XYZ file of C-alpha atoms in Angstrom:
128
model
C 102.416 76.224 101.230
C 102.940 79.852 100.225
C 100.428 82.097 101.955
C 101.608 85.425 100.623
C 104.025 86.545 97.909
C 104.743 89.836 96.272
C 107.813 91.705 95.043
C 109.003 92.415 98.597
C 108.302 89.345 100.691
C 107.160 85.731 100.712
C 105.375 84.237 103.718
C 104.342 80.679 104.448
C 103.207 78.526 107.337
C 105.230 75.327 107.700
C 102.926 73.040 109.628
C 105.415 70.308 110.468
C 107.581 72.804 112.350
C 104.761 75.157 113.491
C 106.695 78.019 111.872
C 105.572 81.226 110.185
C 108.398 81.766 107.728
C 108.847 85.315 106.426
C 111.378 85.924 103.677
C 112.345 89.467 102.683
C 113.131 89.599 98.946
C 114.107 93.263 98.763
C 113.853 96.602 100.561
C 110.366 97.613 101.607
C 108.966 100.626 103.425
C 105.591 101.894 104.634
C 102.731 99.811 103.123
C 105.169 97.637 101.161
C 106.736 96.736 104.571
C 103.633 96.638 106.735
C 101.426 94.535 104.481
C 103.698 91.488 104.573
C 104.366 91.978 108.282
C 100.594 92.114 109.004
C 100.227 88.952 106.964
C 102.806 87.203 109.122
C 100.970 88.454 112.200
C 97.681 87.017 110.895
C 99.347 83.626 110.505
C 100.913 83.828 113.937
C 97.444 84.662 115.381
C 95.904 81.721 113.548
C 98.618 79.263 114.586
C 99.005 79.976 118.288
C 102.429 79.419 119.881
C 104.117 79.146 116.509
C 107.707 80.120 115.852
C 108.450 83.258 113.782
C 111.445 82.953 111.478
C 112.551 85.905 109.335
C 114.968 85.340 106.486
C 116.732 88.720 106.605
C 119.550 87.921 104.216
C 118.062 90.493 101.838
C 117.343 92.782 104.763
C 117.502 96.533 104.830
C 117.468 99.541 107.107
C 113.904 100.371 108.197
C 112.502 103.850 108.166
C 111.909 105.486 111.553
C 108.168 105.280 110.917
C 108.351 101.547 110.254
C 110.474 100.955 113.375
C 107.948 102.959 115.467
C 105.096 100.956 113.935
C 106.913 97.699 114.530
C 107.703 98.460 118.174
C 104.334 100.001 119.067
C 101.931 97.861 117.041
C 103.507 94.707 115.677
C 105.521 93.507 118.680
C 102.663 93.994 121.222
C 100.284 92.146 118.866
C 102.851 89.381 118.294
C 103.152 88.866 122.058
C 99.414 88.113 122.190
C 99.865 85.168 119.817
C 101.818 83.054 122.314
C 104.891 83.123 120.058
C 108.026 82.672 122.187
C 110.808 82.303 119.551
C 111.912 84.754 116.856
C 114.573 83.460 114.467
C 116.691 85.579 112.183
C 118.415 83.950 109.235
C 121.482 86.065 108.511
C 125.058 85.582 107.344
C 127.709 85.528 110.102
C 128.303 89.228 109.421
C 125.544 91.294 107.888
C 125.529 94.726 106.283
C 122.599 95.598 108.526
C 124.100 94.713 111.936
C 122.941 97.999 113.519
C 119.367 97.365 112.321
C 119.396 93.795 113.627
C 120.856 94.917 116.975
C 118.129 97.570 117.278
C 115.382 95.068 116.622
C 116.965 92.311 118.746
C 117.176 94.516 121.827
C 113.458 95.285 121.539
C 112.331 91.775 120.596
C 114.309 90.217 123.478
C 112.039 92.005 125.971
C 109.363 89.419 125.190
C 110.796 86.710 122.948
C 113.865 84.462 122.688
C 115.843 85.597 119.658
C 117.879 83.064 117.733
C 120.260 84.124 115.037
C 121.535 81.502 112.606
C 122.663 81.063 109.010
C 119.843 78.670 108.083
C 116.252 77.706 108.889
C 117.337 74.309 110.148
C 119.981 75.784 112.408
C 117.318 77.906 114.113
C 115.141 74.821 114.706
C 118.136 72.987 116.090
C 118.921 75.798 118.509
C 115.321 75.897 119.698
C 115.461 72.148 120.312
C 118.569 72.460 122.510
């Protein structure tokens, strides 16, 4: 069931997998970035110990302000939800490798990061 949808992102909770699924549709910054991310956080808070999967195939380079906000607000709040897995759906080689590496290094301090080319592949890797 879709929980949130706008021009920039679509977010849903997939109960059978206990997954908050966040899909970026196009580049977003400041409030256009933070509003969907806060929505994902609300779902992760509501569904304790859920898995966070981000479809970043339409990903983009974040602004410094959004990175700072993500590292200093979002990630500490996410840790409080009991989430242990963060999945990135990306092609084998992405145009935003530097951005993904930056986020992965920070995320890995508290979460297991799984990169795959599909939603199901992430779930399979978690199950291993």
